Coordinates of C-alpha atoms and ligand atoms in Angstrom, one line a residue:
M1 CA -1.0 3.0 -5.9
S2 CA -2.3 1.0 -8.8
S3 CA -4.7 -1.6 -9.2
T4 CA -5.2 -3.8 -12.1
T5 CA -7.0 -7.1 -13.3
P6 CA -5.2 -10.0 -15.3
G7 CA -3.1 -9.2 -18.3
S8 CA -2.8 -5.6 -17.5
M9 CA 0.6 -3.8 -16.5
T10 CA 1.3 -2.7 -12.8
G11 CA 4.1 -0.3 -11.4
T12 CA 5.1 0.5 -8.3
S13 CA 6.8 4.0 -9.7
L14 CA 6.0 6.5 -12.4
D15 CA 9.0 5.7 -13.6
E16 CA 7.7 2.3 -14.6
L17 CA 4.4 3.9 -15.4
L18 CA 5.8 6.3 -17.7
D19 CA 7.7 3.5 -19.4
S20 CA 4.8 1.3 -19.7
L21 CA 2.9 4.0 -21.2
G22 CA 5.6 5.2 -23.3
R23 CA 5.7 1.9 -24.9
R24 CA 2.0 1.8 -26.0
D25 CA 2.1 5.4 -27.0
S26 CA 5.5 4.5 -29.3
A27 CA 3.7 1.7 -30.5
R28 CA 0.6 3.9 -31.6
H29 CA 2.9 6.2 -33.2
C30 CA 3.2 3.8 -36.0
L31 CA -0.6 4.3 -36.7
T32 CA -2.0 6.9 -38.8
L33 CA -4.2 9.6 -37.2
L34 CA -7.5 8.2 -37.9
K35 CA -6.3 4.8 -36.7
L36 CA -5.2 6.5 -33.5
S37 CA -8.5 7.5 -32.6
T38 CA -10.2 4.1 -33.4
L39 CA -7.2 2.4 -31.3
N40 CA -8.5 4.6 -28.6
C41 CA -12.2 4.1 -28.9
A42 CA -11.2 0.2 -29.2
N43 CA -12.6 -0.2 -25.8
K44 CA -16.1 1.1 -24.5
D45 CA -14.3 3.1 -21.9
D46 CA -12.5 5.0 -23.8
C47 CA -14.9 6.3 -25.9
K48 CA -17.1 7.3 -23.4
G49 CA -17.2 11.4 -23.7
S50 CA -14.4 11.4 -25.9
R51 CA -12.9 14.5 -25.3
W52 CA -9.9 13.1 -26.7
K53 CA -11.3 12.7 -30.1
R54 CA -12.6 16.2 -30.3
V55 CA -9.4 17.8 -29.4
R56 CA -7.6 15.8 -31.9
A57 CA -9.8 17.1 -34.7
K58 CA -9.6 20.9 -33.2
T59 CA -5.6 20.3 -33.8
V60 CA -5.7 19.2 -36.8
K61 CA -8.2 21.8 -38.2
Q62 CA -6.1 24.7 -36.7
V63 CA -2.4 23.7 -37.2
K64 CA -1.3 23.2 -41.0
Q65 CA -0.1 19.8 -42.2
G66 CA 3.8 19.4 -41.7
E67 CA 3.8 22.5 -38.8
S68 CA 2.0 20.4 -36.2
P69 CA 4.4 19.7 -33.1
Y70 CA 1.4 16.8 -32.4
P71 CA 1.9 13.6 -34.3
T72 CA 0.0 13.3 -37.4
A73 CA -0.1 10.7 -40.3
A74 CA 2.7 12.6 -42.5
S75 CA 5.1 13.4 -39.7
A76 CA 4.7 9.4 -38.6
E77 CA 6.2 9.0 -41.8
S78 CA 9.5 9.3 -43.3
T79 CA 10.1 11.0 -46.8
S80 CA 10.7 7.7 -47.9
G81 CA 7.3 6.6 -47.1
E82 CA 8.5 4.6 -44.4
M83 CA 7.4 4.7 -40.6
L84 CA 9.5 6.3 -38.3
T85 CA 9.6 3.1 -35.2
N86 CA 12.8 4.6 -33.1
P87 CA 12.9 7.6 -31.7
P88 CA 16.1 9.2 -30.9
L89 CA 18.3 7.7 -28.5
G90 CA 17.1 8.6 -24.6
L91 CA 14.1 10.2 -25.8
S92 CA 10.5 9.6 -26.9
F93 CA 9.1 10.4 -30.0
R94 CA 7.1 13.3 -29.3
E95 CA 9.7 14.6 -26.9
S96 CA 12.2 14.5 -29.8
E97 CA 9.8 17.0 -32.0
L98 CA 9.7 19.7 -29.5
R99 CA 13.4 19.7 -30.0
E100 CA 13.0 19.5 -33.7
N101 CA 9.8 22.1 -33.7
M102 CA 10.7 25.0 -30.8
E103 CA 10.7 27.6 -33.5
Y104 CA 7.1 26.2 -33.8
F105 CA 6.3 26.5 -30.1
I106 CA 7.8 29.9 -30.0
K107 CA 5.6 31.0 -32.9
Q108 CA 2.1 29.4 -31.3
K109 CA 3.2 30.2 -27.5
L110 CA 2.5 26.9 -26.7
I111 CA 3.3 25.9 -23.0
V112 CA 6.3 23.7 -21.9
W113 CA 7.1 22.4 -19.0
C114 CA 10.6 23.1 -17.5
L115 CA 12.4 21.3 -14.9
I116 CA 13.7 23.6 -12.3
Q117 CA 17.2 22.6 -10.6
N118 CA 16.1 20.7 -7.5
G119 CA 12.9 22.0 -7.7
P120 CA 9.1 21.3 -8.9
W121 CA 8.1 21.4 -12.7
E122 CA 7.6 24.7 -14.0
S123 CA 5.1 25.6 -16.8
G124 CA 6.1 28.7 -19.4
E125 CA 6.7 29.7 -23.1
I126 CA 9.8 29.5 -25.0
K127 CA 11.1 33.0 -26.0
S128 CA 14.3 32.1 -27.8
T129 CA 17.0 29.7 -28.1
S130 CA 20.6 29.5 -28.2
G131 CA 22.2 26.2 -29.2
D132 CA 21.6 23.5 -26.7
E133 CA 19.6 26.1 -24.5
A134 CA 16.4 28.0 -24.7
S135 CA 15.2 30.8 -22.6
V136 CA 11.9 30.3 -21.2
L137 CA 9.3 32.8 -19.7
L138 CA 8.0 31.1 -16.5
I139 CA 4.4 31.3 -15.3
N140 CA 5.6 33.3 -12.4
G141 CA 6.8 36.0 -14.7
T142 CA 10.6 35.1 -14.4
V143 CA 12.9 34.5 -17.4
A144 CA 15.3 31.2 -16.8
T145 CA 17.4 29.5 -19.4
F146 CA 17.0 26.1 -19.5
S147 CA 18.7 22.9 -21.7
K148 CA 16.8 21.6 -24.4
L149 CA 16.9 18.4 -22.6
N150 CA 15.0 19.4 -19.6
I151 CA 11.8 21.2 -21.5
F152 CA 8.8 19.1 -22.1
P153 CA 5.7 20.0 -24.1
A154 CA 2.7 20.3 -22.1
N155 CA -0.7 19.1 -22.9
P156 CA -3.5 21.7 -24.3
D157 CA -5.8 22.9 -21.4
I158 CA -8.5 21.0 -23.0
L159 CA -7.1 17.9 -21.7
Q160 CA -6.3 19.3 -18.3
G161 CA -7.4 16.6 -15.9
V162 CA -8.4 13.6 -18.2
D163 CA -9.8 10.7 -16.7
D164 CA -7.3 8.5 -18.5
L165 CA -3.6 9.6 -18.6
I166 CA -3.6 7.8 -22.1
Q167 CA -5.4 10.5 -23.6
L168 CA -3.2 12.9 -23.3
S169 CA -1.2 14.0 -25.9
Y170 CA 2.1 13.9 -24.3
L171 CA 3.3 11.4 -21.9
N172 CA 5.7 12.7 -20.5
E173 CA 6.6 13.5 -16.5
P174 CA 5.7 16.8 -15.9
S175 CA 2.5 16.1 -17.8
V176 CA 1.2 13.0 -16.1
L177 CA 1.7 14.5 -12.8
H178 CA 0.0 17.6 -13.6
N179 CA -2.8 15.6 -14.7
I180 CA -2.7 13.4 -11.6
H181 CA -2.4 16.9 -9.2
Y182 CA -5.1 18.9 -11.0
R183 CA -7.2 15.9 -10.1
F184 CA -6.4 15.6 -6.8
S185 CA -6.9 19.2 -6.1
H186 CA -10.6 19.1 -7.1
D187 CA -10.5 16.0 -4.7
I188 CA -10.8 13.1 -8.0
V189 CA -8.2 10.8 -6.3
Y190 CA -8.5 7.8 -9.0
S191 CA -7.4 8.2 -12.4
K192 CA -6.9 5.8 -14.9
A193 CA -3.7 4.8 -16.9
G194 CA -5.2 2.4 -19.6
P195 CA -5.9 -1.0 -17.6
V196 CA -4.2 0.6 -14.4
L197 CA -6.1 2.2 -11.7
V198 CA -3.6 5.3 -10.4
A199 CA -4.7 6.4 -6.8
V200 CA -3.4 9.1 -4.5
N201 CA -4.0 8.5 -0.7
P202 CA -6.4 11.9 -0.2
F203 CA -5.8 11.5 4.0
K204 CA -9.0 12.6 4.5
D205 CA -12.8 11.2 4.1
I206 CA -13.9 11.8 0.5
Q207 CA -17.4 11.3 -0.1
L208 CA -16.6 8.6 -2.6
Y209 CA -17.8 5.6 -1.1
G210 CA -20.6 3.8 0.4
D211 CA -23.9 2.2 -0.4
D212 CA -24.9 4.9 -2.8
F213 CA -21.4 4.5 -4.9
V214 CA -21.6 0.6 -4.5
N215 CA -24.8 0.8 -6.0
G216 CA -23.7 3.4 -8.9
Y217 CA -21.2 1.5 -10.0
R218 CA -22.8 -1.9 -9.7
Q219 CA -25.6 -0.7 -11.9
K220 CA -23.2 1.0 -14.3
L221 CA -24.7 4.6 -13.6
L222 CA -21.1 5.5 -12.7
D223 CA -18.1 5.4 -14.9
S224 CA -15.4 7.3 -13.4
P225 CA -12.1 5.9 -12.7
H226 CA -12.5 4.1 -8.6
I227 CA -11.4 1.2 -7.1
Y228 CA -15.0 0.3 -6.8
A229 CA -14.7 -0.1 -11.0
V230 CA -11.7 -2.1 -11.0
A231 CA -13.6 -4.5 -8.4
D232 CA -16.4 -4.6 -10.4
K233 CA -14.6 -5.4 -13.6
A234 CA -13.3 -8.1 -11.9
Y235 CA -16.0 -9.7 -10.8
N236 CA -18.0 -9.3 -13.9
E237 CA -15.4 -10.7 -15.8
M238 CA -14.8 -13.7 -13.2
M239 CA -18.8 -14.1 -13.7
T240 CA -19.0 -13.9 -17.6
G241 CA -15.6 -15.3 -18.3
E242 CA -15.5 -18.2 -15.5
R243 CA -11.9 -17.3 -15.1
N244 CA -10.3 -16.3 -11.9
Q245 CA -9.3 -12.4 -11.7
S246 CA -6.4 -10.8 -9.7
I247 CA -6.3 -7.5 -8.6
V248 CA -2.7 -6.5 -7.7
I249 CA -2.6 -3.4 -5.3
S250 CA 1.1 -2.3 -4.6
G251 CA 2.6 1.6 -4.2
E252 CA 5.0 2.8 -0.9
S253 CA 4.1 2.6 2.6
G254 CA 1.2 5.0 3.5
A255 CA 0.0 5.1 -0.4
G256 CA -3.3 3.6 0.7
K257 CA -3.3 -0.3 -0.3
T258 CA -4.5 -1.5 2.9
E259 CA -7.4 1.3 2.4
T260 CA -7.8 0.1 -0.9
A261 CA -7.9 -3.6 -0.3
K262 CA -10.4 -3.1 2.2
L263 CA -12.8 -1.1 0.0
V264 CA -12.2 -3.9 -2.9
M265 CA -13.5 -6.7 -0.1
Q266 CA -16.2 -4.4 0.6
Y267 CA -17.3 -4.0 -2.8
L268 CA -16.8 -7.8 -3.4
A269 CA -19.0 -8.3 -0.2
A270 CA -21.5 -6.5 -1.5
L271 CA -21.9 -8.0 -4.9
G272 CA -21.6 -11.4 -3.4
G273 CA -22.7 -11.6 0.2
G274 CA -26.4 -12.5 1.2
S275 CA -26.8 -15.9 1.1
N276 CA -24.4 -17.6 3.5
G277 CA -25.3 -15.8 6.8
G278 CA -22.3 -13.7 6.8
I279 CA -19.6 -15.2 5.9
E280 CA -18.3 -11.9 3.9
S281 CA -18.7 -10.1 7.7
E282 CA -16.5 -12.7 9.1
F283 CA -14.1 -12.4 6.3
L284 CA -14.1 -8.1 7.0
Q285 CA -13.6 -9.1 10.5
T286 CA -10.6 -11.3 10.0
S287 CA -8.5 -8.6 8.3
S288 CA -9.3 -6.1 11.0
I289 CA -7.9 -8.9 13.3
L290 CA -4.9 -9.1 11.2
E291 CA -4.3 -5.2 11.6
A292 CA -4.1 -5.6 15.2
F293 CA -1.4 -8.2 15.3
G294 CA 0.0 -7.6 12.4
N295 CA -0.3 -3.5 12.0
A296 CA 1.8 -0.7 13.8
K297 CA 2.9 2.9 13.9
T298 CA 5.6 3.9 12.0
T299 CA 7.1 7.4 10.9
R300 CA 5.0 6.9 7.6
N301 CA 1.6 5.6 8.5
N302 CA 0.3 5.5 12.0
N303 CA -1.7 1.9 10.7
S304 CA 1.5 0.3 8.4
S305 CA 0.9 -3.5 7.9
R306 CA 4.3 -4.9 8.7
F307 CA 3.5 -8.4 6.4
G308 CA 2.3 -8.8 2.9
K309 CA -0.8 -10.8 2.0
L310 CA -2.6 -12.4 -0.6
I311 CA -6.3 -12.3 -0.1
E312 CA -8.3 -15.2 -2.2
I313 CA -12.4 -14.8 -2.1
H314 CA -14.1 -17.8 -3.6
F315 CA -17.5 -17.2 -5.2
S316 CA -20.2 -19.8 -6.1
A317 CA -21.6 -20.2 -9.8
T318 CA -24.1 -17.8 -8.8
G319 CA -21.5 -15.3 -7.7
K320 CA -22.0 -15.6 -4.1
I321 CA -19.0 -15.7 -1.6
C322 CA -18.5 -19.2 -0.6
G323 CA -14.9 -19.2 0.9
A324 CA -11.7 -16.8 1.7
K325 CA -8.2 -17.5 2.1
I326 CA -5.2 -15.2 3.4
Q327 CA -1.6 -15.9 3.3
T328 CA 0.7 -13.8 4.7
F329 CA 4.3 -13.3 4.3
L330 CA 7.1 -11.8 5.9
L331 CA 6.2 -10.3 9.2
E332 CA 8.3 -7.9 10.5
K333 CA 9.2 -10.2 13.9
S334 CA 12.0 -7.7 14.7
R335 CA 9.2 -5.1 15.5
V336 CA 8.6 -7.1 18.4
V337 CA 11.8 -6.4 20.4
Q338 CA 13.2 -3.4 18.8
L339 CA 11.5 -0.1 17.7
A340 CA 13.1 2.6 15.9
Q341 CA 12.4 6.3 17.8
G342 CA 8.9 7.8 17.1
E343 CA 7.7 4.3 16.3
R344 CA 5.3 1.4 17.9
S345 CA 5.1 -2.1 18.3
Y346 CA 2.2 -4.0 16.8
H347 CA -1.2 -2.4 18.1
I348 CA -2.3 -5.5 20.1
F349 CA 0.2 -5.2 22.7
Y350 CA -1.2 -1.4 23.7
Q351 CA -4.7 -2.4 23.0
L352 CA -4.3 -5.1 25.6
C353 CA -2.5 -2.6 28.2
A354 CA -5.3 -0.1 27.8
G355 CA -8.3 -2.1 27.4
A356 CA -8.2 -5.1 29.1
P357 CA -11.1 -6.0 31.3
S358 CA -10.0 -6.0 35.0
C359 CA -10.4 -9.7 35.3
L360 CA -8.3 -10.1 32.1
Q361 CA -5.7 -7.5 33.5
G362 CA -5.3 -9.6 36.9
R363 CA -4.6 -12.9 35.3
L364 CA -1.6 -11.4 33.1
R365 CA -0.5 -9.3 35.9
L366 CA -0.7 -6.1 33.4
K367 CA 0.9 -3.0 34.0
S368 CA 0.6 0.1 31.8
A369 CA 2.4 0.1 28.3
C370 CA 5.0 2.5 29.4
D371 CA 6.0 -0.4 32.2
Y372 CA 7.1 -2.6 29.1
T373 CA 10.8 -2.4 27.8
Y374 CA 9.5 -3.9 24.5
L375 CA 7.1 -0.9 24.3
N376 CA 8.9 2.4 26.0
Q377 CA 11.7 2.0 24.0
S378 CA 11.2 4.4 21.5
D379 CA 9.2 7.5 23.5
C380 CA 5.7 6.8 21.3
L381 CA 3.0 5.0 23.6
E382 CA 0.1 6.6 21.4
I383 CA -1.2 7.5 18.3
H384 CA -3.0 11.0 18.3
G385 CA -6.9 10.4 17.6
V386 CA -6.5 6.5 18.3
D387 CA -8.3 5.0 21.3
D388 CA -6.3 1.8 22.0
A389 CA -9.2 0.7 24.8
Q390 CA -11.8 1.0 22.4
N391 CA -10.1 -0.7 19.7
F392 CA -9.2 -3.4 22.1
T393 CA -13.5 -3.8 22.4
S394 CA -13.9 -3.8 19.0
L395 CA -11.1 -6.4 18.6
M396 CA -13.1 -8.6 20.9
E397 CA -16.0 -8.2 19.1
A398 CA -14.2 -9.2 16.0
L399 CA -13.1 -12.4 17.5
N400 CA -16.5 -13.4 18.7
I401 CA -17.9 -13.0 15.2
V402 CA -15.2 -15.2 13.7
G403 CA -15.8 -17.9 16.1
I404 CA -12.6 -17.7 17.9
S405 CA -14.1 -19.1 21.1
K406 CA -12.9 -17.5 24.6
D407 CA -10.8 -20.4 26.0
D408 CA -8.6 -19.6 22.5
Q409 CA -9.0 -15.8 23.3
G410 CA -7.5 -16.3 26.4
Q411 CA -4.6 -18.3 25.1
A412 CA -3.7 -15.5 22.6
F413 CA -4.1 -13.1 25.2
D414 CA -1.6 -15.2 27.6
M415 CA 0.7 -15.2 24.9
I416 CA 0.9 -11.2 24.3
A417 CA 1.4 -10.5 27.9
A418 CA 4.1 -13.5 27.7
V419 CA 6.1 -11.1 25.3
L420 CA 5.7 -7.8 27.0
W421 CA 7.0 -9.6 30.4
L422 CA 9.8 -11.8 28.6
G423 CA 11.2 -8.1 27.2
N424 CA 11.1 -7.4 30.7
I425 CA 13.6 -9.9 31.7
S426 CA 17.2 -8.6 32.5
F427 CA 20.7 -10.5 33.1
L428 CA 23.2 -9.9 35.2
V429 CA 26.9 -10.5 34.3
I430 CA 28.7 -12.8 36.8
D431 CA 32.3 -13.5 35.6
N432 CA 34.7 -11.6 33.5
E433 CA 33.8 -13.8 30.4
N434 CA 30.8 -11.8 30.0
H435 CA 28.5 -14.7 31.2
I436 CA 25.2 -13.9 32.9
E437 CA 22.6 -15.5 35.0
V438 CA 18.7 -14.5 34.9
V439 CA 18.0 -11.5 37.4
A440 CA 15.1 -12.8 40.0
N441 CA 13.6 -9.7 40.7
E442 CA 13.3 -6.1 39.2
K443 CA 12.5 -2.9 40.3
I444 CA 10.0 -0.8 38.7
W445 CA 10.5 2.9 40.3
S446 CA 13.2 3.2 42.7
Y447 CA 11.4 1.7 45.7
F448 CA 8.7 -0.6 44.3
L449 CA 9.5 -4.3 44.0
I450 CA 7.4 -5.8 41.6
S451 CA 6.8 -9.8 41.2
T452 CA 9.4 -11.1 38.6
A453 CA 8.9 -11.0 35.0
V454 CA 10.4 -14.2 34.3
K455 CA 7.7 -15.7 37.0
N456 CA 5.1 -13.8 35.0
A457 CA 6.4 -15.1 32.0
A458 CA 7.0 -18.6 32.7
N459 CA 3.2 -18.7 33.8
L460 CA 2.1 -17.1 31.0
I461 CA 3.9 -19.5 28.5
G462 CA 2.8 -22.5 30.6
C463 CA 6.5 -23.6 32.0
G464 CA 8.3 -23.8 35.2
I465 CA 10.0 -20.6 36.1
L466 CA 13.8 -23.0 36.4
E467 CA 13.0 -24.1 32.8
L468 CA 12.7 -20.6 31.8
K469 CA 15.7 -19.5 33.4
H470 CA 17.6 -22.4 32.1
A471 CA 16.4 -21.6 28.9
L472 CA 17.5 -18.2 28.5
S473 CA 20.6 -18.4 30.3
T474 CA 22.2 -21.8 28.8
H475 CA 22.7 -23.6 25.7
S476 CA 23.4 -27.3 25.5
I477 CA 26.0 -29.3 23.7
Q478 CA 26.0 -33.0 23.1
A479 CA 29.5 -34.1 24.3
G480 CA 29.5 -38.0 23.2
K481 CA 26.9 -39.4 25.4
D482 CA 26.3 -36.3 27.6
K483 CA 24.8 -33.0 27.1
V484 CA 26.2 -30.1 28.7
A485 CA 25.1 -27.0 29.5
K486 CA 27.1 -24.0 28.6
K487 CA 26.2 -20.4 30.3
L488 CA 25.3 -18.0 27.6
T489 CA 27.3 -14.4 27.1
L490 CA 24.8 -11.3 27.8
Q491 CA 24.6 -10.7 24.0
Q492 CA 23.5 -14.4 23.4
A493 CA 21.3 -14.6 26.2
V494 CA 19.5 -11.2 25.0
G495 CA 19.4 -12.8 21.4
A496 CA 17.5 -15.8 23.2
R497 CA 15.3 -14.0 24.9
D498 CA 14.3 -11.7 21.9
S499 CA 14.1 -14.7 19.5
L500 CA 11.4 -16.4 21.8
A501 CA 9.5 -13.0 21.8
K502 CA 9.4 -13.1 18.3
L503 CA 8.8 -16.4 18.0
I504 CA 5.8 -16.4 20.1
H505 CA 4.2 -13.1 18.3
A506 CA 4.7 -14.8 14.8
S507 CA 3.2 -18.3 15.7
L508 CA 0.1 -16.4 17.3
F509 CA -0.3 -14.4 14.0
D510 CA -0.4 -17.5 11.9
W511 CA -2.5 -19.3 14.2
L512 CA -4.6 -16.4 14.5
I513 CA -5.0 -16.6 10.7
F514 CA -5.8 -20.0 10.5
M515 CA -8.2 -20.0 13.1
G516 CA -9.8 -16.7 12.1
L517 CA -10.4 -18.3 8.5
N518 CA -11.9 -21.8 9.9
H519 CA -15.1 -21.0 8.9
L520 CA -14.2 -19.3 5.9
R521 CA -12.0 -22.3 4.3
K522 CA -14.9 -24.0 2.6
I523 CA -13.7 -23.9 -0.8
A524 CA -15.4 -26.1 -2.9
L525 CA -14.7 -27.4 -6.2
N526 CA -15.6 -25.5 -9.2
T527 CA -15.7 -22.1 -7.5
R528 CA -13.7 -19.3 -9.0
G529 CA -12.2 -16.4 -7.1
I530 CA -10.5 -13.0 -7.2
Ligands
LIG1 N1 -9.2 6.0 0.1 C1 -8.6 6.5 1.3 N2 -9.6 7.9 2.0 C2 -9.0 8.2 3.0 N3 -8.2 8.1 3.6 C3 -6.7 6.7 3.1 C4 -7.6 6.3 2.0 N4 -6.5 5.9 1.9 C5 -5.8 5.5 2.6 N5 -5.9 6.6 3.6 C6 -5.3 7.4 4.7 O1 -3.9 7.3 4.7 C7 -3.6 6.1 5.8 C8 -2.5 5.0 5.1 O2 -3.2 4.1 4.3 P1 -2.9 2.8 4.2 O3 -2.7 2.0 5.6 O4 -4.0 2.1 3.6 O5 -1.4 2.5 3.5 P2 -0.6 1.3 2.8 O6 0.1 1.6 1.5 O7 -1.3 0.0 3.0 O8 0.8 1.7 3.6 P3 1.6 0.3 4.3 O9 2.2 -0.1 3.1 O10 2.7 0.9 5.3 O11 1.0 -1.0 5.3 C9 -4.6 5.3 6.1 O12 -4.7 5.0 7.6 C10 -5.7 6.6 6.5 O13 -5.6 7.2 6.9

């Protein structure tokens, strides 16, 4: 996962990250060693506690000119004095040096990384070479033979766990992974890659957040890589440079994007809150409402956002939050009607079934989640450690805080229950052309006859029972001046029912964003934003 401010690079994969760092790296190889250090320190952040400079100095002192595997001014120039700019095809400049200097690595007992087939990277020492292969004594004591193409130089110990990946002498895949892993094993989940912040999901509570940390980054008492530092930089550049800023958060499902976005918002709310009667709190509540209606349990993430979002926070000239906007994209509508094994539909369905007060339950004729076809198809009704009833209470509080009236809340719950009842509507095939009619009564358990799903759905949607049955079992064709109703086949009817359910949920989701942000949509002219 990576976050960045404008003009910086972002990447969703390690490859992209390495590519971008590699490009910076090869550009830097055109410079002398002195310039390289200077370049690294051109940025104030990079100069702090510059272990890099010390390592460089040490390396140069210990190694004779011409022998060093590390790039030096001399090695960066060809014999004719021209700068070497292009590494051999497929290899970065530094990796090519290893191939050419294997003897040096053997003599100096330098550590290398080896790619184990179908396994992890292992470190070891090269013992001998023969043709395109090298024999390596691995850290576990075994000796194995590797193609030279699968051996990469490791960084000296002194660079272990550096804050910023660009401080590494060797920017190859195992070195970057090792550095991030080393930090992660010490509960340091954030690293920098130039202007990009790399975060590794800790999947546990780490003591890195809260007021003390917010104040620490705000007052510049802390400067280690952190999502608060990214938010702080964006805020300061917005205020001093009077330019809008962007923070892009990307990563695979479960990487921690949603949590990171919340941390950014908390930090910005702390910086820009205070004078608008809690506008920042309303904003944070709006995102928790979106989670209830747009997040679900998947096999990868118990709280996976099933939509993309663009959040804008607007600040006044004095740096106070004065408005906000959320745009959402591509809500996964199919999840409302179809679930993969072990996954859940949107949290709100389970929360409503578990937590609705009895008067609401009665009005919606609610049953348990296990009684609804849309929810019980995946054998997953609960999330370990999550209390749906408690979350429903929190949702009601959030709806009150953002100012959605009780009437509107009631209508939203009507629609959620209508979707559930729609899913329980079944069809009966009535002829050999597979045409259907809507089943009037369904049985739950073998003996218990319940009021019909179609009746409940129609009541909640606000239409007549016959109207709904007609809509789900026929479609109209214009024949000249006349409209003819044609019966649907089973597949068409199921499609019509599911489309209606998906449409209701998606429309409700959009409506909630609109309503929730009503108070926050006060974006005046001359504001700036992140
Ligand atoms: N900084 C963090 N500290 C502790 N736990 C975290 C942190 N970030 C993420 N997590 C844990 O990882 C889970 C998944 O994170 P999150 O929902 O933010 O992922 P995501 O990238 O938004 O996933 P998706 O794309 O599926 O929505 C969270 O529910 C939380 O348990």
